[in-house]
Amino acid sequence: QGLKSLVTTESPKPDPIFGTSKHAPGLPAADAYFGTNKVPDLQKVFQRSDGLPVHLKRGYPDRMLYRTTMALTIGGTFYCLVALYIASQPKNQ
């Protein structure tokens, strides 16, 4: 019987679901799902030299997300320092 060869000489059979290049009847073409290309517009926004860092270029939502992240970071640091201080105190028995 022996070992099977790793390289097959026959062509693979097409997958019954994904093996066809025909569109299903009654469905729109695939390009209808993509919408418009927004990359050139976003490149204009992000490459503008206005002195702002990239993570703040899109305006108010970016500023609020940045401020929330900074507040949580500073609050978490403060909380950890207080917890470490309380944990380092000797216990009275």
CSV table of N, CA and C in Angstrom, one decimal:
chain,number,residue,atom,x,y,z
A,1,GLN,N,0.8,-1.2,0.0
A,1,GLN,CA,0.0,0.0,0.0
A,1,GLN,C,0.9,1.2,0.0
A,2,GLY,N,1.8,1.4,0.9
A,2,GLY,CA,2.7,2.5,0.9
A,2,GLY,C,2.1,3.8,1.4
A,3,LEU,N,2.9,4.9,1.2
A,3,LEU,CA,2.5,6.2,1.7
A,3,LEU,C,1.9,6.9,0.5
A,4,LYS,N,0.9,7.8,0.8
A,4,LYS,CA,0.3,8.6,-0.2
A,4,LYS,C,1.2,9.8,-0.6
A,5,SER,N,1.1,10.2,-1.8
A,5,SER,CA,1.9,11.3,-2.3
A,5,SER,C,1.3,12.6,-1.8
A,6,LEU,N,2.2,13.5,-1.4
A,6,LEU,CA,1.7,14.8,-0.9
A,6,LEU,C,1.2,15.7,-2.0
A,7,VAL,N,1.6,15.5,-3.2
A,7,VAL,CA,1.2,16.3,-4.4
A,7,VAL,C,0.1,15.6,-5.1
A,8,THR,N,-1.0,16.2,-5.3
A,8,THR,CA,-2.1,15.6,-6.0
A,8,THR,C,-2.0,15.9,-7.5
A,9,THR,N,-2.3,15.0,-8.3
A,9,THR,CA,-2.3,15.3,-9.8
A,9,THR,C,-3.6,15.7,-10.3
A,10,GLU,N,-4.7,15.5,-9.6
A,10,GLU,CA,-6.0,15.8,-10.1
A,10,GLU,C,-6.4,17.2,-9.6
A,11,SER,N,-7.2,17.9,-10.4
A,11,SER,CA,-7.6,19.3,-10.1
A,11,SER,C,-8.6,19.2,-9.0
A,12,PRO,N,-8.6,20.2,-8.1
A,12,PRO,CA,-9.5,20.2,-7.0
A,12,PRO,C,-11.0,20.5,-7.5
A,13,LYS,N,-11.9,19.8,-6.8
A,13,LYS,CA,-13.3,20.0,-7.2
A,13,LYS,C,-13.8,21.3,-6.7
A,14,PRO,N,-14.7,22.0,-7.4
A,14,PRO,CA,-15.2,23.3,-6.9
A,14,PRO,C,-16.1,23.1,-5.7
A,15,ASP,N,-16.0,24.0,-4.8
A,15,ASP,CA,-16.8,24.0,-3.6
A,15,ASP,C,-18.3,24.2,-4.1
A,16,PRO,N,-19.2,23.5,-3.6
A,16,PRO,CA,-20.6,23.6,-4.0
A,16,PRO,C,-21.2,25.0,-3.7
A,17,ILE,N,-20.7,25.6,-2.7
A,17,ILE,CA,-21.3,26.9,-2.3
A,17,ILE,C,-20.5,28.1,-2.9
A,18,PHE,N,-19.2,28.1,-2.8
A,18,PHE,CA,-18.4,29.2,-3.2
A,18,PHE,C,-17.7,29.0,-4.5
A,19,GLY,N,-17.9,27.8,-5.2
A,19,GLY,CA,-17.1,27.5,-6.3
A,19,GLY,C,-17.6,28.1,-7.6
A,20,THR,N,-18.6,28.9,-7.6
A,20,THR,CA,-19.1,29.5,-8.8
A,20,THR,C,-18.9,31.0,-8.9
A,21,SER,N,-18.7,31.5,-10.1
A,21,SER,CA,-18.5,32.9,-10.3
A,21,SER,C,-19.8,33.6,-10.8
A,22,LYS,N,-20.9,32.9,-10.8
A,22,LYS,CA,-22.1,33.5,-11.3
A,22,LYS,C,-22.8,34.1,-10.1
A,23,HIS,N,-23.5,35.2,-10.3
A,23,HIS,CA,-24.3,35.8,-9.2
A,23,HIS,C,-25.6,35.1,-9.0
A,24,ALA,N,-26.0,35.0,-7.8
A,24,ALA,CA,-27.3,34.4,-7.5
A,24,ALA,C,-28.4,35.2,-8.1
A,25,PRO,N,-29.4,34.6,-8.7
A,25,PRO,CA,-30.5,35.4,-9.3
A,25,PRO,C,-31.3,36.1,-8.2
A,26,GLY,N,-31.7,37.3,-8.5
A,26,GLY,CA,-32.5,38.1,-7.6
A,26,GLY,C,-31.6,39.0,-6.6
A,27,LEU,N,-30.3,38.8,-6.6
A,27,LEU,CA,-29.5,39.6,-5.7
A,27,LEU,C,-28.7,40.6,-6.6
A,28,PRO,N,-28.4,41.8,-6.0
A,28,PRO,CA,-27.6,42.8,-6.7
A,28,PRO,C,-26.2,42.3,-6.9
A,29,ALA,N,-25.5,43.0,-7.8
A,29,ALA,CA,-24.1,42.7,-8.0
A,29,ALA,C,-23.3,43.0,-6.7
A,30,ALA,N,-22.1,42.4,-6.6
A,30,ALA,CA,-21.3,42.6,-5.4
A,30,ALA,C,-20.8,44.0,-5.2
A,31,ASP,N,-20.6,44.8,-6.3
A,31,ASP,CA,-20.1,46.1,-6.1
A,31,ASP,C,-21.1,47.1,-5.5
A,32,ALA,N,-22.4,46.7,-5.4
A,32,ALA,CA,-23.4,47.5,-4.8
A,32,ALA,C,-23.2,47.6,-3.3
A,33,TYR,N,-22.5,46.6,-2.7
A,33,TYR,CA,-22.3,46.6,-1.3
A,33,TYR,C,-21.1,47.5,-0.9
A,34,PHE,N,-20.3,47.8,-1.8
A,34,PHE,CA,-19.1,48.6,-1.4
A,34,PHE,C,-19.3,50.0,-1.1
A,35,GLY,N,-20.2,50.6,-1.8
A,35,GLY,CA,-20.5,52.1,-1.6
A,35,GLY,C,-19.4,52.9,-2.3
A,36,THR,N,-19.2,54.1,-1.9
A,36,THR,CA,-18.2,55.0,-2.5
A,36,THR,C,-16.9,54.9,-1.8
A,37,ASN,N,-15.9,55.2,-2.6
A,37,ASN,CA,-14.5,55.1,-2.1
A,37,ASN,C,-14.2,56.4,-1.3
A,38,LYS,N,-14.0,56.3,0.0
A,38,LYS,CA,-13.8,57.4,0.9
A,38,LYS,C,-12.3,57.7,1.2
A,39,VAL,N,-11.5,56.9,0.6
A,39,VAL,CA,-10.0,57.0,0.9
A,39,VAL,C,-9.5,58.4,0.5
A,40,PRO,N,-9.8,58.9,-0.7
A,40,PRO,CA,-9.2,60.2,-1.1
A,40,PRO,C,-9.6,61.3,-0.1
A,41,ASP,N,-10.9,61.3,0.3
A,41,ASP,CA,-11.4,62.3,1.2
A,41,ASP,C,-10.7,62.2,2.6
A,42,LEU,N,-10.5,61.0,3.0
A,42,LEU,CA,-9.8,60.8,4.3
A,42,LEU,C,-8.4,61.2,4.2
A,43,GLN,N,-7.7,60.9,3.1
A,43,GLN,CA,-6.3,61.3,2.9
A,43,GLN,C,-6.2,62.8,3.0
A,44,LYS,N,-7.1,63.6,2.4
A,44,LYS,CA,-7.1,65.0,2.5
A,44,LYS,C,-7.2,65.5,3.9
A,45,VAL,N,-8.1,64.9,4.7
A,45,VAL,CA,-8.2,65.3,6.1
A,45,VAL,C,-7.0,65.0,6.9
A,46,PHE,N,-6.4,63.8,6.8
A,46,PHE,CA,-5.3,63.4,7.6
A,46,PHE,C,-4.0,63.9,7.2
A,47,GLN,N,-3.8,64.4,5.9
A,47,GLN,CA,-2.6,64.9,5.5
A,47,GLN,C,-2.5,66.4,5.6
A,48,ARG,N,-3.6,67.1,6.0
A,48,ARG,CA,-3.6,68.5,6.2
A,48,ARG,C,-2.6,68.9,7.3
A,49,SER,N,-1.8,69.9,7.0
A,49,SER,CA,-0.8,70.3,8.0
A,49,SER,C,-1.4,71.5,8.8
A,50,ASP,N,-2.1,71.1,9.9
A,50,ASP,CA,-2.7,72.1,10.7
A,50,ASP,C,-2.2,72.0,12.2
A,51,GLY,N,-1.1,71.2,12.4
A,51,GLY,CA,-0.5,71.1,13.7
A,51,GLY,C,-1.2,70.2,14.6
A,52,LEU,N,-2.3,69.6,14.2
A,52,LEU,CA,-2.9,68.6,15.1
A,52,LEU,C,-2.4,67.2,14.9
A,53,PRO,N,-2.3,66.4,16.0
A,53,PRO,CA,-1.8,65.0,15.8
A,53,PRO,C,-2.9,64.2,15.0
A,54,VAL,N,-2.5,63.1,14.5
A,54,VAL,CA,-3.4,62.3,13.6
A,54,VAL,C,-4.7,61.9,14.4
A,55,HIS,N,-4.5,61.5,15.7
A,55,HIS,CA,-5.7,61.0,16.4
A,55,HIS,C,-6.7,62.1,16.8
A,56,LEU,N,-6.4,63.3,16.5
A,56,LEU,CA,-7.4,64.4,16.8
A,56,LEU,C,-7.9,65.1,15.5
A,57,LYS,N,-7.6,64.6,14.4
A,57,LYS,CA,-7.9,65.3,13.1
A,57,LYS,C,-9.3,65.4,12.8
A,58,ARG,N,-10.2,64.5,13.3
A,58,ARG,CA,-11.5,64.4,12.8
A,58,ARG,C,-12.5,65.2,13.7
A,59,GLY,N,-12.0,66.0,14.6
A,59,GLY,CA,-12.9,67.0,15.3
A,59,GLY,C,-13.3,66.5,16.6
A,60,TYR,N,-14.5,66.9,17.0
A,60,TYR,CA,-15.1,66.8,18.3
A,60,TYR,C,-15.2,65.4,18.8
A,61,PRO,N,-15.6,64.4,18.0
A,61,PRO,CA,-15.6,63.0,18.6
A,61,PRO,C,-14.2,62.5,19.0
A,62,ASP,N,-13.2,62.9,18.2
A,62,ASP,CA,-11.9,62.4,18.5
A,62,ASP,C,-11.4,63.1,19.8
A,63,ARG,N,-11.7,64.4,20.0
A,63,ARG,CA,-11.3,65.1,21.2
A,63,ARG,C,-12.0,64.5,22.4
A,64,MET,N,-13.3,64.1,22.3
A,64,MET,CA,-14.0,63.6,23.4
A,64,MET,C,-13.4,62.2,23.8
A,65,LEU,N,-13.1,61.4,22.8
A,65,LEU,CA,-12.5,60.1,23.0
A,65,LEU,C,-11.2,60.2,23.6
A,66,TYR,N,-10.4,61.1,23.2
A,66,TYR,CA,-9.0,61.4,23.7
A,66,TYR,C,-9.1,61.8,25.2
A,67,ARG,N,-10.0,62.7,25.5
A,67,ARG,CA,-10.1,63.2,26.8
A,67,ARG,C,-10.7,62.2,27.8
A,68,THR,N,-11.6,61.4,27.3
A,68,THR,CA,-12.1,60.3,28.1
A,68,THR,C,-11.0,59.3,28.4
A,69,THR,N,-10.2,58.9,27.4
A,69,THR,CA,-9.1,58.0,27.6
A,69,THR,C,-8.1,58.5,28.6
A,70,MET,N,-7.8,59.8,28.5
A,70,MET,CA,-6.8,60.4,29.4
A,70,MET,C,-7.4,60.5,30.8
A,71,ALA,N,-8.7,60.8,31.0
A,71,ALA,CA,-9.3,60.8,32.3
A,71,ALA,C,-9.3,59.4,33.0
A,72,LEU,N,-9.6,58.4,32.2
A,72,LEU,CA,-9.6,57.1,32.7
A,72,LEU,C,-8.2,56.6,33.1
A,73,THR,N,-7.2,57.0,32.3
A,73,THR,CA,-5.8,56.7,32.6
A,73,THR,C,-5.3,57.3,33.9
A,74,ILE,N,-5.6,58.6,34.0
A,74,ILE,CA,-5.2,59.3,35.2
A,74,ILE,C,-6.0,58.8,36.4
A,75,GLY,N,-7.3,58.6,36.3
A,75,GLY,CA,-8.1,58.1,37.4
A,75,GLY,C,-7.6,56.7,37.8
A,76,GLY,N,-7.3,55.9,36.9
A,76,GLY,CA,-6.8,54.5,37.2
A,76,GLY,C,-5.5,54.5,37.9
A,77,THR,N,-4.6,55.4,37.5
A,77,THR,CA,-3.3,55.6,38.1
A,77,THR,C,-3.5,56.0,39.6
A,78,PHE,N,-4.3,57.0,39.7
A,78,PHE,CA,-4.6,57.5,41.1
A,78,PHE,C,-5.2,56.4,42.0
A,79,TYR,N,-6.2,55.7,41.4
A,79,TYR,CA,-6.8,54.6,42.2
A,79,TYR,C,-5.7,53.5,42.6
A,80,CYS,N,-4.9,53.2,41.7
A,80,CYS,CA,-3.8,52.2,42.0
A,80,CYS,C,-2.9,52.7,43.1
A,81,LEU,N,-2.5,53.9,43.0
A,81,LEU,CA,-1.6,54.5,44.0
A,81,LEU,C,-2.3,54.5,45.4
A,82,VAL,N,-3.5,54.9,45.4
A,82,VAL,CA,-4.3,54.9,46.7
A,82,VAL,C,-4.4,53.5,47.2
A,83,ALA,N,-4.7,52.5,46.4
A,83,ALA,CA,-4.9,51.1,46.8
A,83,ALA,C,-3.5,50.6,47.3
A,84,LEU,N,-2.4,50.9,46.6
A,84,LEU,CA,-1.1,50.5,47.1
A,84,LEU,C,-0.8,51.1,48.5
A,85,TYR,N,-1.2,52.3,48.7
A,85,TYR,CA,-0.9,53.0,49.9
A,85,TYR,C,-1.7,52.4,51.1
A,86,ILE,N,-3.0,52.1,50.8
A,86,ILE,CA,-3.8,51.4,51.8
A,86,ILE,C,-3.3,50.0,52.1
A,87,ALA,N,-2.9,49.3,51.1
A,87,ALA,CA,-2.4,47.9,51.3
A,87,ALA,C,-1.1,47.9,52.0
A,88,SER,N,-0.3,48.9,52.0
A,88,SER,CA,1.0,48.9,52.6
A,88,SER,C,0.9,49.3,54.1
A,89,GLN,N,-0.2,49.8,54.6
A,89,GLN,CA,-0.4,50.2,56.0
A,89,GLN,C,-0.5,49.0,56.9
A,90,PRO,N,0.2,49.0,58.0
A,90,PRO,CA,0.1,47.9,59.0
A,90,PRO,C,-1.3,47.7,59.5
A,91,LYS,N,-1.7,46.5,59.7
A,91,LYS,CA,-3.1,46.2,60.2
A,91,LYS,C,-3.0,46.2,61.7
A,92,ASN,N,-4.0,46.9,62.4
A,92,ASN,CA,-4.1,46.9,63.8
A,92,ASN,C,-4.9,45.7,64.3
A,93,GLN,N,-4.4,45.0,65.3
A,93,GLN,CA,-5.1,43.8,65.8
A,93,GLN,C,-5.5,44.0,67.2
